[in-house]
Amino acid sequence: MKVDTLTLKKAQDNVKSAITRVKFLPERSRIFMDGSNLLLIPATSVVNTINYIAETAGELAARQMSYKFGKVIRRETAKIFSRGTSSETR
């Protein structure tokens, strides 16, 4: 199936837009998109999603999504560990 350039560009823009609004909560294994849509999504689904984005919207969009997931996971993990450390010192 061949996709025209305009459709592909629109898909890439939609992915880029969604990437900027992703909030991942690893302690709950959920993703909030746009602050409202709650999705239960295990790690394998994240990998499959990134793979699908690579196939449909291109490698750059997939790399951006991977970066966004990684960045948010690192930040949330740091919060979890900092809470654990602060409660241990009390």
PDB file of N, CA and C in Angstrom:
ATOM      1  N   MET A   1       0.836  -1.172   0.000  1.00  0.00           N
ATOM      2  CA  MET A   1       0.000   0.000   0.000  1.00  0.00           C
ATOM      3  C   MET A   1       0.887   1.244   0.000  1.00  0.00           C
ATOM      4  N   LYS A   2       0.663   2.104  -0.949  1.00  0.00           N
ATOM      5  CA  LYS A   2       1.448   3.326  -1.059  1.00  0.00           C
ATOM      6  C   LYS A   2       0.683   4.478  -0.413  1.00  0.00           C
ATOM      7  N   VAL A   3       1.385   5.240   0.411  1.00  0.00           N
ATOM      8  CA  VAL A   3       0.780   6.366   1.115  1.00  0.00           C
ATOM      9  C   VAL A   3       1.272   7.655   0.478  1.00  0.00           C
ATOM     10  N   ASP A   4       0.331   8.577   0.200  1.00  0.00           N
ATOM     11  CA  ASP A   4       0.755   9.832  -0.411  1.00  0.00           C
ATOM     12  C   ASP A   4       1.488  10.703   0.610  1.00  0.00           C
ATOM     13  N   THR A   5       2.254  11.640   0.111  1.00  0.00           N
ATOM     14  CA  THR A   5       3.120  12.479   0.935  1.00  0.00           C
ATOM     15  C   THR A   5       2.329  13.307   1.937  1.00  0.00           C
ATOM     16  N   LEU A   6       1.193  13.832   1.535  1.00  0.00           N
ATOM     17  CA  LEU A   6       0.382  14.661   2.425  1.00  0.00           C
ATOM     18  C   LEU A   6      -0.127  13.852   3.617  1.00  0.00           C
ATOM     19  N   THR A   7      -0.583  12.627   3.370  1.00  0.00           N
ATOM     20  CA  THR A   7      -1.061  11.761   4.451  1.00  0.00           C
ATOM     21  C   THR A   7       0.067  11.422   5.406  1.00  0.00           C
ATOM     22  N   LEU A   8       1.237  11.110   4.876  1.00  0.00           N
ATOM     23  CA  LEU A   8       2.389  10.781   5.708  1.00  0.00           C
ATOM     24  C   LEU A   8       2.807  11.982   6.550  1.00  0.00           C
ATOM     25  N   LYS A   9       2.823  13.156   5.952  1.00  0.00           N
ATOM     26  CA  LYS A   9       3.188  14.381   6.678  1.00  0.00           C
ATOM     27  C   LYS A   9       2.199  14.642   7.809  1.00  0.00           C
ATOM     28  N   LYS A  10       0.910  14.452   7.534  1.00  0.00           N
ATOM     29  CA  LYS A  10      -0.112  14.664   8.552  1.00  0.00           C
ATOM     30  C   LYS A  10       0.062  13.670   9.702  1.00  0.00           C
ATOM     31  N   ALA A  11       0.361  12.419   9.378  1.00  0.00           N
ATOM     32  CA  ALA A  11       0.592  11.398  10.410  1.00  0.00           C
ATOM     33  C   ALA A  11       1.803  11.765  11.261  1.00  0.00           C
ATOM     34  N   GLN A  12       2.876  12.221  10.622  1.00  0.00           N
ATOM     35  CA  GLN A  12       4.075  12.619  11.362  1.00  0.00           C
ATOM     36  C   GLN A  12       3.777  13.790  12.293  1.00  0.00           C
ATOM     37  N   ASP A  13       3.013  14.757  11.808  1.00  0.00           N
ATOM     38  CA  ASP A  13       2.653  15.905  12.643  1.00  0.00           C
ATOM     39  C   ASP A  13       1.800  15.479  13.832  1.00  0.00           C
ATOM     40  N   ASN A  14       0.871  14.548  13.596  1.00  0.00           N
ATOM     41  CA  ASN A  14       0.032  14.050  14.685  1.00  0.00           C
ATOM     42  C   ASN A  14       0.869  13.345  15.741  1.00  0.00           C
ATOM     43  N   VAL A  15       1.841  12.547  15.304  1.00  0.00           N
ATOM     44  CA  VAL A  15       2.720  11.840  16.241  1.00  0.00           C
ATOM     45  C   VAL A  15       3.555  12.843  17.025  1.00  0.00           C
ATOM     46  N   LYS A  16       4.133  13.813  16.340  1.00  0.00           N
ATOM     47  CA  LYS A  16       4.945  14.830  17.021  1.00  0.00           C
ATOM     48  C   LYS A  16       4.112  15.591  18.047  1.00  0.00           C
ATOM     49  N   SER A  17       2.874  15.894  17.689  1.00  0.00           N
ATOM     50  CA  SER A  17       1.984  16.598  18.603  1.00  0.00           C
ATOM     51  C   SER A  17       1.681  15.745  19.832  1.00  0.00           C
ATOM     52  N   ALA A  18       1.421  14.466  19.621  1.00  0.00           N
ATOM     53  CA  ALA A  18       1.135  13.560  20.742  1.00  0.00           C
ATOM     54  C   ALA A  18       2.353  13.385  21.633  1.00  0.00           C
ATOM     55  N   ILE A  19       3.529  13.334  21.032  1.00  0.00           N
ATOM     56  CA  ILE A  19       4.763  13.142  21.792  1.00  0.00           C
ATOM     57  C   ILE A  19       4.940  14.254  22.816  1.00  0.00           C
ATOM     58  N   THR A  20       4.577  15.461  22.457  1.00  0.00           N
ATOM     59  CA  THR A  20       4.779  16.583  23.370  1.00  0.00           C
ATOM     60  C   THR A  20       3.791  16.565  24.528  1.00  0.00           C
ATOM     61  N   ARG A  21       2.752  15.731  24.448  1.00  0.00           N
ATOM     62  CA  ARG A  21       1.729  15.709  25.489  1.00  0.00           C
ATOM     63  C   ARG A  21       1.649  14.378  26.234  1.00  0.00           C
ATOM     64  N   VAL A  22       2.715  13.589  26.199  1.00  0.00           N
ATOM     65  CA  VAL A  22       2.707  12.285  26.862  1.00  0.00           C
ATOM     66  C   VAL A  22       3.224  12.425  28.291  1.00  0.00           C
ATOM     67  N   LYS A  23       2.512  11.842  29.220  1.00  0.00           N
ATOM     68  CA  LYS A  23       2.971  11.772  30.609  1.00  0.00           C
ATOM     69  C   LYS A  23       2.921  10.305  31.009  1.00  0.00           C
ATOM     70  N   PHE A  24       4.054   9.739  31.318  1.00  0.00           N
ATOM     71  CA  PHE A  24       4.150   8.311  31.637  1.00  0.00           C
ATOM     72  C   PHE A  24       4.320   8.135  33.135  1.00  0.00           C
ATOM     73  N   LEU A  25       3.507   7.281  33.726  1.00  0.00           N
ATOM     74  CA  LEU A  25       3.588   7.004  35.154  1.00  0.00           C
ATOM     75  C   LEU A  25       3.980   5.546  35.344  1.00  0.00           C
ATOM     76  N   PRO A  26       5.287   5.254  35.411  1.00  0.00           N
ATOM     77  CA  PRO A  26       5.733   3.863  35.456  1.00  0.00           C
ATOM     78  C   PRO A  26       5.287   3.125  36.702  1.00  0.00           C
ATOM     79  N   GLU A  27       5.122   3.844  37.826  1.00  0.00           N
ATOM     80  CA  GLU A  27       4.707   3.152  39.041  1.00  0.00           C
ATOM     81  C   GLU A  27       3.280   2.615  38.931  1.00  0.00           C
ATOM     82  N   ARG A  28       2.511   3.143  38.007  1.00  0.00           N
ATOM     83  CA  ARG A  28       1.147   2.666  37.792  1.00  0.00           C
ATOM     84  C   ARG A  28       1.002   1.915  36.475  1.00  0.00           C
ATOM     85  N   SER A  29       2.062   1.844  35.691  1.00  0.00           N
ATOM     86  CA  SER A  29       2.041   1.225  34.364  1.00  0.00           C
ATOM     87  C   SER A  29       0.930   1.800  33.498  1.00  0.00           C
ATOM     88  N   ARG A  30       0.840   3.108  33.510  1.00  0.00           N
ATOM     89  CA  ARG A  30      -0.193   3.779  32.716  1.00  0.00           C
ATOM     90  C   ARG A  30       0.416   4.959  31.985  1.00  0.00           C
ATOM     91  N   ILE A  31      -0.256   5.361  30.941  1.00  0.00           N
ATOM     92  CA  ILE A  31       0.159   6.557  30.211  1.00  0.00           C
ATOM     93  C   ILE A  31      -1.039   7.491  30.119  1.00  0.00           C
ATOM     94  N   PHE A  32      -0.818   8.749  30.458  1.00  0.00           N
ATOM     95  CA  PHE A  32      -1.828   9.774  30.253  1.00  0.00           C
ATOM     96  C   PHE A  32      -1.412  10.559  29.019  1.00  0.00           C
ATOM     97  N   MET A  33      -2.294  10.639  28.041  1.00  0.00           N
ATOM     98  CA  MET A  33      -2.009  11.457  26.859  1.00  0.00           C
ATOM     99  C   MET A  33      -2.978  12.630  26.862  1.00  0.00           C
ATOM    100  N   ASP A  34      -2.463  13.788  26.604  1.00  0.00           N
ATOM    101  CA  ASP A  34      -3.237  15.032  26.615  1.00  0.00           C
ATOM    102  C   ASP A  34      -3.840  15.296  27.983  1.00  0.00           C
ATOM    103  N   GLY A  35      -3.301  14.662  29.021  1.00  0.00           N
ATOM    104  CA  GLY A  35      -3.799  14.878  30.366  1.00  0.00           C
ATOM    105  C   GLY A  35      -5.145  14.253  30.655  1.00  0.00           C
ATOM    106  N   SER A  36      -5.721  13.516  29.701  1.00  0.00           N
ATOM    107  CA  SER A  36      -7.055  12.986  29.947  1.00  0.00           C
ATOM    108  C   SER A  36      -7.208  11.500  29.626  1.00  0.00           C
ATOM    109  N   ASN A  37      -6.663  11.041  28.535  1.00  0.00           N
ATOM    110  CA  ASN A  37      -6.863   9.657  28.128  1.00  0.00           C
ATOM    111  C   ASN A  37      -5.964   8.726  28.919  1.00  0.00           C
ATOM    112  N   LEU A  38      -6.558   7.832  29.677  1.00  0.00           N
ATOM    113  CA  LEU A  38      -5.800   6.888  30.493  1.00  0.00           C
ATOM    114  C   LEU A  38      -5.713   5.557  29.764  1.00  0.00           C
ATOM    115  N   LEU A  39      -4.514   5.081  29.552  1.00  0.00           N
ATOM    116  CA  LEU A  39      -4.300   3.809  28.872  1.00  0.00           C
ATOM    117  C   LEU A  39      -3.424   2.925  29.734  1.00  0.00           C
ATOM    118  N   LEU A  40      -3.849   1.685  29.963  1.00  0.00           N
ATOM    119  CA  LEU A  40      -2.964   0.716  30.599  1.00  0.00           C
ATOM    120  C   LEU A  40      -2.036   0.220  29.515  1.00  0.00           C
ATOM    121  N   ILE A  41      -0.753   0.308  29.738  1.00  0.00           N
ATOM    122  CA  ILE A  41       0.170  -0.021  28.657  1.00  0.00           C
ATOM    123  C   ILE A  41       1.458  -0.607  29.220  1.00  0.00           C
ATOM    124  N   PRO A  42       1.652  -1.927  29.109  1.00  0.00           N
ATOM    125  CA  PRO A  42       2.896  -2.527  29.582  1.00  0.00           C
ATOM    126  C   PRO A  42       4.071  -2.162  28.681  1.00  0.00           C
ATOM    127  N   ALA A  43       5.262  -2.433  29.156  1.00  0.00           N
ATOM    128  CA  ALA A  43       6.475  -2.060  28.418  1.00  0.00           C
ATOM    129  C   ALA A  43       6.495  -2.640  27.013  1.00  0.00           C
ATOM    130  N   THR A  44       6.017  -3.875  26.844  1.00  0.00           N
ATOM    131  CA  THR A  44       6.023  -4.462  25.496  1.00  0.00           C
ATOM    132  C   THR A  44       5.129  -3.673  24.558  1.00  0.00           C
ATOM    133  N   SER A  45       4.052  -3.124  25.073  1.00  0.00           N
ATOM    134  CA  SER A  45       3.180  -2.304  24.237  1.00  0.00           C
ATOM    135  C   SER A  45       3.860  -1.009  23.829  1.00  0.00           C
ATOM    136  N   VAL A  46       4.666  -0.455  24.739  1.00  0.00           N
ATOM    137  CA  VAL A  46       5.420   0.758  24.400  1.00  0.00           C
ATOM    138  C   VAL A  46       6.366   0.462  23.246  1.00  0.00           C
ATOM    139  N   VAL A  47       7.077  -0.669  23.346  1.00  0.00           N
ATOM    140  CA  VAL A  47       8.013  -1.053  22.283  1.00  0.00           C
ATOM    141  C   VAL A  47       7.261  -1.281  20.978  1.00  0.00           C
ATOM    142  N   ASN A  48       6.130  -1.961  21.035  1.00  0.00           N
ATOM    143  CA  ASN A  48       5.334  -2.199  19.826  1.00  0.00           C
ATOM    144  C   ASN A  48       4.815  -0.892  19.238  1.00  0.00           C
ATOM    145  N   THR A  49       4.429   0.036  20.106  1.00  0.00           N
ATOM    146  CA  THR A  49       3.952   1.338  19.642  1.00  0.00           C
ATOM    147  C   THR A  49       5.057   2.093  18.920  1.00  0.00           C
ATOM    148  N   ILE A  50       6.246   2.095  19.507  1.00  0.00           N
ATOM    149  CA  ILE A  50       7.379   2.778  18.879  1.00  0.00           C
ATOM    150  C   ILE A  50       7.716   2.126  17.543  1.00  0.00           C
ATOM    151  N   ASN A  51       7.652   0.807  17.486  1.00  0.00           N
ATOM    152  CA  ASN A  51       7.899   0.092  16.235  1.00  0.00           C
ATOM    153  C   ASN A  51       6.857   0.467  15.182  1.00  0.00           C
ATOM    154  N   TYR A  52       5.598   0.542  15.580  1.00  0.00           N
ATOM    155  CA  TYR A  52       4.523   0.917  14.657  1.00  0.00           C
ATOM    156  C   TYR A  52       4.724   2.344  14.144  1.00  0.00           C
ATOM    157  N   ILE A  53       5.107   3.243  15.048  1.00  0.00           N
ATOM    158  CA  ILE A  53       5.369   4.627  14.643  1.00  0.00           C
ATOM    159  C   ILE A  53       6.507   4.667  13.631  1.00  0.00           C
ATOM    160  N   ALA A  54       7.543   3.864  13.857  1.00  0.00           N
ATOM    161  CA  ALA A  54       8.669   3.814  12.915  1.00  0.00           C
ATOM    162  C   ALA A  54       8.203   3.364  11.541  1.00  0.00           C
ATOM    163  N   GLU A  55       7.311   2.372  11.507  1.00  0.00           N
ATOM    164  CA  GLU A  55       6.829   1.850  10.225  1.00  0.00           C
ATOM    165  C   GLU A  55       5.910   2.830   9.513  1.00  0.00           C
ATOM    166  N   THR A  56       5.088   3.567  10.276  1.00  0.00           N
ATOM    167  CA  THR A  56       4.090   4.427   9.646  1.00  0.00           C
ATOM    168  C   THR A  56       4.522   5.877   9.488  1.00  0.00           C
ATOM    169  N   ALA A  57       5.226   6.405  10.485  1.00  0.00           N
ATOM    170  CA  ALA A  57       5.561   7.831  10.454  1.00  0.00           C
ATOM    171  C   ALA A  57       7.042   8.098  10.271  1.00  0.00           C
ATOM    172  N   GLY A  58       7.833   7.048  10.276  1.00  0.00           N
ATOM    173  CA  GLY A  58       9.252   7.221  10.021  1.00  0.00           C
ATOM    174  C   GLY A  58      10.123   7.079  11.253  1.00  0.00           C
ATOM    175  N   GLU A  59      11.403   6.898  10.983  1.00  0.00           N
ATOM    176  CA  GLU A  59      12.373   6.651  12.048  1.00  0.00           C
ATOM    177  C   GLU A  59      12.527   7.855  12.975  1.00  0.00           C
ATOM    178  N   LEU A  60      12.495   9.053  12.427  1.00  0.00           N
ATOM    179  CA  LEU A  60      12.662  10.249  13.255  1.00  0.00           C
ATOM    180  C   LEU A  60      11.552  10.355  14.299  1.00  0.00           C
ATOM    181  N   ALA A  61      10.313  10.135  13.886  1.00  0.00           N
ATOM    182  CA  ALA A  61       9.191  10.188  14.831  1.00  0.00           C
ATOM    183  C   ALA A  61       9.334   9.117  15.900  1.00  0.00           C
ATOM    184  N   ALA A  62       9.782   7.924  15.512  1.00  0.00           N
ATOM    185  CA  ALA A  62       9.980   6.838  16.477  1.00  0.00           C
ATOM    186  C   ALA A  62      11.087   7.185  17.468  1.00  0.00           C
ATOM    187  N   ARG A  63      12.156   7.802  16.973  1.00  0.00           N
ATOM    188  CA  ARG A  63      13.244   8.214  17.866  1.00  0.00           C
ATOM    189  C   ARG A  63      12.759   9.276  18.853  1.00  0.00           C
ATOM    190  N   GLN A  64      11.928  10.193  18.373  1.00  0.00           N
ATOM    191  CA  GLN A  64      11.390  11.230  19.252  1.00  0.00           C
ATOM    192  C   GLN A  64      10.507  10.615  20.335  1.00  0.00           C
ATOM    193  N   MET A  65       9.682   9.641  19.949  1.00  0.00           N
ATOM    194  CA  MET A  65       8.817   8.975  20.918  1.00  0.00           C
ATOM    195  C   MET A  65       9.659   8.204  21.932  1.00  0.00           C
ATOM    196  N   SER A  66      10.686   7.513  21.465  1.00  0.00           N
ATOM    197  CA  SER A  66      11.572   6.768  22.370  1.00  0.00           C
ATOM    198  C   SER A  66      12.249   7.711  23.351  1.00  0.00           C
ATOM    199  N   TYR A  67      12.727   8.833  22.844  1.00  0.00           N
ATOM    200  CA  TYR A  67      13.389   9.823  23.697  1.00  0.00           C
ATOM    201  C   TYR A  67      12.425  10.345  24.759  1.00  0.00           C
ATOM    202  N   LYS A  68      11.196  10.650  24.331  1.00  0.00           N
ATOM    203  CA  LYS A  68      10.201  11.185  25.265  1.00  0.00           C
ATOM    204  C   LYS A  68       9.878  10.172  26.353  1.00  0.00           C
ATOM    205  N   PHE A  69       9.636   8.913  25.970  1.00  0.00           N
ATOM    206  CA  PHE A  69       9.372   7.878  26.973  1.00  0.00           C
ATOM    207  C   PHE A  69      10.545   7.757  27.936  1.00  0.00           C
ATOM    208  N   GLY A  70      11.758   7.693  27.398  1.00  0.00           N
ATOM    209  CA  GLY A  70      12.946   7.536  28.233  1.00  0.00           C
ATOM    210  C   GLY A  70      13.132   8.691  29.195  1.00  0.00           C
ATOM    211  N   LYS A  71      12.935   9.903  28.705  1.00  0.00           N
ATOM    212  CA  LYS A  71      13.103  11.100  29.529  1.00  0.00           C
ATOM    213  C   LYS A  71      12.109  11.105  30.691  1.00  0.00           C
ATOM    214  N   VAL A  72      10.866  10.804  30.399  1.00  0.00           N
ATOM    215  CA  VAL A  72       9.839  10.821  31.434  1.00  0.00           C
ATOM    216  C   VAL A  72      10.044   9.677  32.423  1.00  0.00           C
ATOM    217  N   ILE A  73      10.426   8.504  31.924  1.00  0.00           N
ATOM    218  CA  ILE A  73      10.677   7.367  32.812  1.00  0.00           C
ATOM    219  C   ILE A  73      11.823   7.691  33.768  1.00  0.00           C
ATOM    220  N   ARG A  74      12.894   8.296  33.256  1.00  0.00           N
ATOM    221  CA  ARG A  74      14.023   8.672  34.125  1.00  0.00           C
ATOM    222  C   ARG A  74      13.582   9.655  35.207  1.00  0.00           C
ATOM    223  N   ARG A  75      12.800  10.642  34.822  1.00  0.00           N
ATOM    224  CA  ARG A  75      12.339  11.652  35.780  1.00  0.00           C
ATOM    225  C   ARG A  75      11.439  11.024  36.846  1.00  0.00           C
ATOM    226  N   GLU A  76      10.485  10.192  36.406  1.00  0.00           N
ATOM    227  CA  GLU A  76       9.569   9.561  37.356  1.00  0.00           C
ATOM    228  C   GLU A  76      10.301   8.581  38.267  1.00  0.00           C
ATOM    229  N   THR A  77      11.275   7.860  37.718  1.00  0.00           N
ATOM    230  CA  THR A  77      12.057   6.927  38.532  1.00  0.00           C
ATOM    231  C   THR A  77      12.854   7.688  39.583  1.00  0.00           C
ATOM    232  N   ALA A  78      13.431   8.819  39.200  1.00  0.00           N
ATOM    233  CA  ALA A  78      14.174   9.645  40.159  1.00  0.00           C
ATOM    234  C   ALA A  78      13.259  10.119  41.283  1.00  0.00           C
ATOM    235  N   LYS A  79      12.016  10.485  40.951  1.00  0.00           N
ATOM    236  CA  LYS A  79      11.059  10.904  41.979  1.00  0.00           C
ATOM    237  C   LYS A  79      10.772   9.765  42.949  1.00  0.00           C
ATOM    238  N   ILE A  80      10.579   8.565  42.406  1.00  0.00           N
ATOM    239  CA  ILE A  80      10.287   7.398  43.245  1.00  0.00           C
ATOM    240  C   ILE A  80      11.446   7.142  44.195  1.00  0.00           C
ATOM    241  N   PHE A  81      12.679   7.149  43.662  1.00  0.00           N
ATOM    242  CA  PHE A  81      13.845   6.895  44.508  1.00  0.00           C
ATOM    243  C   PHE A  81      14.063   8.011  45.522  1.00  0.00           C
ATOM    244  N   SER A  82      13.805   9.256  45.141  1.00  0.00           N
ATOM    245  CA  SER A  82      14.003  10.356  46.087  1.00  0.00           C
ATOM    246  C   SER A  82      12.978  10.283  47.214  1.00  0.00           C
ATOM    247  N   ARG A  83      11.770   9.831  46.928  1.00  0.00           N
ATOM    248  CA  ARG A  83      10.769   9.643  47.986  1.00  0.00           C
ATOM    249  C   ARG A  83      11.202   8.537  48.932  1.00  0.00           C
ATOM    250  N   GLY A  84      11.745   7.445  48.367  1.00  0.00           N
ATOM    251  CA  GLY A  84      12.215   6.329  49.190  1.00  0.00           C
ATOM    252  C   GLY A  84      13.360   6.746  50.082  1.00  0.00           C
ATOM    253  N   THR A  85      14.277   7.526  49.562  1.00  0.00           N
ATOM    254  CA  THR A  85      15.440   7.980  50.324  1.00  0.00           C
ATOM    255  C   THR A  85      15.025   8.934  51.433  1.00  0.00           C
ATOM    256  N   SER A  86      14.123   9.858  51.128  1.00  0.00           N
ATOM    257  CA  SER A  86      13.717  10.833  52.142  1.00  0.00           C
ATOM    258  C   SER A  86      12.930  10.169  53.262  1.00  0.00           C
ATOM    259  N   SER A  87      12.139   9.147  52.969  1.00  0.00           N
ATOM    260  CA  SER A  87      11.379   8.470  54.019  1.00  0.00           C
ATOM    261  C   SER A  87      12.288   7.599  54.875  1.00  0.00           C
ATOM    262  N   GLU A  88      13.395   7.109  54.288  1.00  0.00           N
ATOM    263  CA  GLU A  88      14.329   6.286  55.048  1.00  0.00           C
ATOM    264  C   GLU A  88      15.132   7.122  56.047  1.00  0.00           C
ATOM    265  N   THR A  89      15.336   8.388  55.742  1.00  0.00           N
ATOM    266  CA  THR A  89      16.147   9.234  56.613  1.00  0.00           C
ATOM    267  C   THR A  89      15.355   9.762  57.801  1.00  0.00           C
ATOM    268  N   ARG A  90      14.052   9.649  57.760  1.00  0.00           N
ATOM    269  CA  ARG A  90      13.211  10.163  58.851  1.00  0.00           C
ATOM    270  C   ARG A  90      13.212   9.250  60.030  1.00  0.00           C
TER     271      ARG A  90
END
